[in-house]
C-alpha cells in the first residue's frame, strides 16, 4: 500500500515574523492557504513530498506589489460645456428615433400588433 501524497506550504514573512509551515494531503487546501498568506504579505512556497525526506517545488506565490503613489493633478478650472438643446421636431431626429426602436410585433401588454397575410389568410 502506498502512502498518500503530501503537500506543504512554507511562508516566509517579512522580519521579525517567524516562518510558517502547513502540511496536508489535500492539495487544494494547501494552495488556498498559500494564496491567503501571499495576499497577507508573505512569500509562500508550495512543495510536494516525493519520499525519502525530499520535497519537489510546485509553485511560489509572491505578495502583491505595492501600488505606486500617484500625485493628484491640480484641478483645472474650465467653464462647463454648453448644453445643446435637442429638439425632435425635424424629420432626421424622428427617423433616428424610429431606427433606435427594437423591431417588435407586440405591444406593451404582449398582444400582437401586426399580422402577416398570405393568400387572404393570417399566418397562425
mmCIF file of C-alpha atoms in Angstrom:
data_model
loop_
_atom_site.group_PDB
_atom_site.id
_atom_site.type_symbol
_atom_site.label_atom_id
_atom_site.label_comp_id
_atom_site.label_asym_id
_atom_site.label_seq_id
_atom_site.Cartn_x
_atom_site.Cartn_y
_atom_site.Cartn_z
ATOM 1 C CA UNK A 1 0.000 0.000 0.000
ATOM 2 C CA UNK A 2 1.404 3.369 -0.995
ATOM 3 C CA UNK A 3 1.264 6.309 1.296
ATOM 4 C CA UNK A 4 -0.816 9.356 0.333
ATOM 5 C CA UNK A 5 0.838 12.256 -1.426
ATOM 6 C CA UNK A 6 1.554 15.091 0.983
ATOM 7 C CA UNK A 7 1.792 18.786 0.160
ATOM 8 C CA UNK A 8 3.200 21.551 2.304
ATOM 9 C CA UNK A 9 3.357 25.307 2.212
ATOM 10 C CA UNK A 10 6.191 27.305 3.705
ATOM 11 C CA UNK A 11 5.557 31.007 4.198
ATOM 12 C CA UNK A 12 8.387 33.443 4.815
ATOM 13 C CA UNK A 13 7.132 36.678 6.335
ATOM 14 C CA UNK A 14 8.967 39.978 6.425
ATOM 15 C CA UNK A 15 11.161 40.289 9.532
ATOM 16 C CA UNK A 16 10.649 39.853 12.523
ATOM 17 C CA UNK A 17 7.852 37.268 11.973
ATOM 18 C CA UNK A 18 8.838 33.573 12.095
ATOM 19 C CA UNK A 19 8.494 31.142 9.192
ATOM 20 C CA UNK A 20 5.119 29.362 8.899
ATOM 21 C CA UNK A 21 4.604 25.739 7.768
ATOM 22 C CA UNK A 22 1.493 23.696 6.986
ATOM 23 C CA UNK A 23 1.302 20.107 5.700
ATOM 24 C CA UNK A 24 -1.770 18.289 4.407
ATOM 25 C CA UNK A 25 -2.743 15.664 1.825
ATOM 26 C CA UNK A 26 -5.398 17.999 0.388
ATOM 27 C CA UNK A 27 -3.599 19.949 -2.353
ATOM 28 C CA UNK A 28 -6.435 22.435 -2.850
ATOM 29 C CA UNK A 29 -6.446 23.396 0.834
ATOM 30 C CA UNK A 30 -2.657 23.887 0.834
ATOM 31 C CA UNK A 31 -2.779 26.068 -2.311
ATOM 32 C CA UNK A 32 -5.672 28.121 -0.895
ATOM 33 C CA UNK A 33 -3.700 28.741 2.303
ATOM 34 C CA UNK A 34 -0.621 29.700 0.263
ATOM 35 C CA UNK A 35 -2.673 32.259 -1.680
ATOM 36 C CA UNK A 36 -4.153 33.610 1.556
ATOM 37 C CA UNK A 37 -0.727 34.008 3.141
ATOM 38 C CA UNK A 38 0.631 35.632 -0.034
ATOM 39 C CA UNK A 39 -2.133 38.253 -0.059
ATOM 40 C CA UNK A 40 -1.332 38.901 3.624
ATOM 41 C CA UNK A 41 2.269 39.765 2.672
ATOM 42 C CA UNK A 42 4.285 36.525 2.846
ATOM 43 C CA UNK A 43 6.225 34.678 0.168
ATOM 44 C CA UNK A 44 4.535 31.244 0.126
ATOM 45 C CA UNK A 45 6.140 28.179 -1.468
ATOM 46 C CA UNK A 46 4.079 25.040 -2.179
ATOM 47 C CA UNK A 47 6.011 21.749 -2.237
ATOM 48 C CA UNK A 48 5.091 18.097 -2.850
ATOM 49 C CA UNK A 49 6.533 15.164 -0.899
ATOM 50 C CA UNK A 50 8.392 12.747 -3.212
ATOM 51 C CA UNK A 51 9.615 10.443 -0.432
ATOM 52 C CA UNK A 52 12.939 9.929 1.336
ATOM 53 C CA UNK A 53 12.617 13.297 3.062
ATOM 54 C CA UNK A 54 12.706 15.128 -0.241
ATOM 55 C CA UNK A 55 10.294 17.779 -1.454
ATOM 56 C CA UNK A 56 9.596 18.912 -5.024
ATOM 57 C CA UNK A 57 8.852 22.600 -5.656
ATOM 58 C CA UNK A 58 5.351 23.108 -7.117
ATOM 59 C CA UNK A 59 4.765 26.856 -7.098
ATOM 60 C CA UNK A 60 5.752 30.076 -5.334
ATOM 61 C CA UNK A 61 3.222 32.776 -4.505
ATOM 62 C CA UNK A 62 4.588 36.292 -4.106
ATOM 63 C CA UNK A 63 2.916 39.081 -2.111
ATOM 64 C CA UNK A 64 1.172 41.734 -4.189
ATOM 65 C CA UNK A 65 3.369 44.631 -5.210
ATOM 66 C CA UNK A 66 2.563 47.927 -3.524
ATOM 67 C CA UNK A 67 0.682 50.332 -5.750
ATOM 68 C CA UNK A 68 2.785 53.255 -6.969
ATOM 69 C CA UNK A 69 1.885 56.559 -5.422
ATOM 70 C CA UNK A 70 0.279 58.901 -7.905
ATOM 71 C CA UNK A 71 0.229 62.574 -7.128
ATOM 72 C CA UNK A 72 -3.173 64.111 -7.715
ATOM 73 C CA UNK A 73 -3.171 66.613 -10.539
ATOM 74 C CA UNK A 74 -4.461 70.067 -9.748
ATOM 75 C CA UNK A 75 -7.983 70.517 -10.960
ATOM 76 C CA UNK A 76 -8.066 72.801 -13.952
ATOM 77 C CA UNK A 77 -10.776 75.393 -13.856
ATOM 78 C CA UNK A 78 -12.596 75.326 -17.162
ATOM 79 C CA UNK A 79 -16.054 76.609 -17.944
ATOM 80 C CA UNK A 80 -18.618 73.841 -18.412
ATOM 81 C CA UNK A 81 -19.502 72.899 -21.958
ATOM 82 C CA UNK A 82 -22.725 74.468 -23.211
ATOM 83 C CA UNK A 83 -25.714 72.153 -23.218
ATOM 84 C CA UNK A 84 -27.245 71.705 -26.649
ATOM 85 C CA UNK A 85 -30.996 71.768 -26.915
ATOM 86 C CA UNK A 86 -32.100 68.659 -28.749
ATOM 87 C CA UNK A 87 -35.428 69.080 -30.464
ATOM 88 C CA UNK A 88 -37.145 66.073 -32.034
ATOM 89 C CA UNK A 89 -39.250 68.154 -34.395
ATOM 90 C CA UNK A 90 -37.302 67.763 -37.594
ATOM 91 C CA UNK A 91 -37.525 64.661 -39.770
ATOM 92 C CA UNK A 92 -33.970 63.411 -39.214
ATOM 93 C CA UNK A 93 -34.410 63.151 -35.452
ATOM 94 C CA UNK A 94 -37.736 61.342 -35.892
ATOM 95 C CA UNK A 95 -36.076 58.915 -38.304
ATOM 96 C CA UNK A 96 -33.223 58.304 -35.825
ATOM 97 C CA UNK A 97 -35.725 57.636 -33.027
ATOM 98 C CA UNK A 98 -37.559 55.190 -35.272
ATOM 99 C CA UNK A 99 -34.337 53.348 -36.088
ATOM 100 C CA UNK A 100 -33.384 53.112 -32.393
ATOM 101 C CA UNK A 101 -36.579 51.221 -31.529
ATOM 102 C CA UNK A 102 -36.313 47.462 -31.364
ATOM 103 C CA UNK A 103 -38.276 45.685 -34.081
ATOM 104 C CA UNK A 104 -41.220 44.073 -32.333
ATOM 105 C CA UNK A 105 -44.663 42.985 -33.346
ATOM 106 C CA UNK A 106 -46.183 43.125 -29.856
ATOM 107 C CA UNK A 107 -47.465 45.985 -27.748
ATOM 108 C CA UNK A 108 -46.650 46.620 -24.101
ATOM 109 C CA UNK A 109 -49.290 44.108 -22.954
ATOM 110 C CA UNK A 110 -47.811 41.304 -25.061
ATOM 111 C CA UNK A 111 -50.572 41.340 -27.666
ATOM 112 C CA UNK A 112 -49.725 41.121 -31.335
ATOM 113 C CA UNK A 113 -49.994 44.467 -33.083
ATOM 114 C CA UNK A 114 -49.445 43.370 -36.669
ATOM 115 C CA UNK A 115 -50.490 40.350 -38.650
ATOM 116 C CA UNK A 116 -48.957 38.966 -41.787
ATOM 117 C CA UNK A 117 -51.330 37.975 -44.528
ATOM 118 C CA UNK A 118 -50.710 35.294 -47.135
ATOM 119 C CA UNK A 119 -53.459 34.469 -49.677
ATOM 120 C CA UNK A 120 -56.031 36.420 -47.665
ATOM 121 C CA UNK A 121 -55.394 34.323 -44.555
ATOM 122 C CA UNK A 122 -53.445 35.324 -41.475
ATOM 123 C CA UNK A 123 -50.492 33.211 -40.506
ATOM 124 C CA UNK A 124 -51.424 31.273 -37.407
#
